[in-house]
mmCIF file of C-alpha atoms in Angstrom:
data_model
loop_
_atom_site.group_PDB
_atom_site.id
_atom_site.type_symbol
_atom_site.label_atom_id
_atom_site.label_comp_id
_atom_site.label_asym_id
_atom_site.label_seq_id
_atom_site.Cartn_x
_atom_site.Cartn_y
_atom_site.Cartn_z
ATOM 1 C CA ALA A 21 117.547 129.891 59.470
ATOM 2 C CA ARG A 22 120.404 130.497 57.566
ATOM 3 C CA LEU A 23 123.902 131.879 58.568
ATOM 4 C CA VAL A 24 125.773 133.983 56.411
ATOM 5 C CA ALA A 25 129.583 134.287 57.647
ATOM 6 C CA ALA A 26 130.324 137.717 55.832
ATOM 7 C CA PRO A 27 133.694 139.351 56.258
ATOM 8 C CA ASP A 28 133.562 143.365 56.511
ATOM 9 C CA CYS A 29 135.390 145.226 54.275
ATOM 10 C CA GLY A 30 139.036 146.009 55.018
ATOM 11 C CA MET A 31 140.744 142.955 54.503
ATOM 12 C CA LYS A 32 142.794 143.871 51.287
ATOM 13 C CA TYR A 33 144.513 145.998 53.802
ATOM 14 C CA LEU A 34 146.569 143.557 56.066
ATOM 15 C CA ALA A 35 148.788 141.102 55.460
ATOM 16 C CA ARG A 36 148.275 137.890 54.020
ATOM 17 C CA GLY A 37 148.413 135.396 57.365
ATOM 18 C CA VAL A 38 146.618 138.354 59.231
ATOM 19 C CA ALA A 39 143.727 138.084 57.075
ATOM 20 C CA PHE A 40 143.539 134.066 56.701
ATOM 21 C CA ALA A 41 143.452 133.838 60.491
ATOM 22 C CA LYS A 42 140.684 136.282 60.296
ATOM 23 C CA LEU A 43 138.851 134.395 58.328
ATOM 24 C CA ARG A 44 139.558 131.198 60.218
ATOM 25 C CA ALA A 45 138.199 132.820 63.091
ATOM 26 C CA LEU A 46 135.149 133.856 61.589
ATOM 27 C CA VAL A 47 134.639 130.251 60.259
ATOM 28 C CA GLU A 48 135.071 128.521 63.699
ATOM 29 C CA GLY A 49 132.590 131.492 65.022
ATOM 30 C CA ALA A 50 130.220 130.565 62.230
ATOM 31 C CA ARG A 51 130.359 126.421 63.120
ATOM 32 C CA LEU A 52 130.141 127.544 66.791
ATOM 33 C CA VAL A 53 126.906 129.335 66.550
ATOM 34 C CA ALA A 54 125.618 126.633 64.118
ATOM 35 C CA GLY A 55 126.508 124.034 66.371
ATOM 36 C CA ARG A 56 128.783 122.133 64.455
#
């Protein structure tokens, strides 16, 4: 199965640091699910 990590809309309304932190958390979650 293929896992696609896609952020929801609304990121443009966040401060840049907050948006990057959310993206990092999304990637880390995808890695956990993928077993890496």
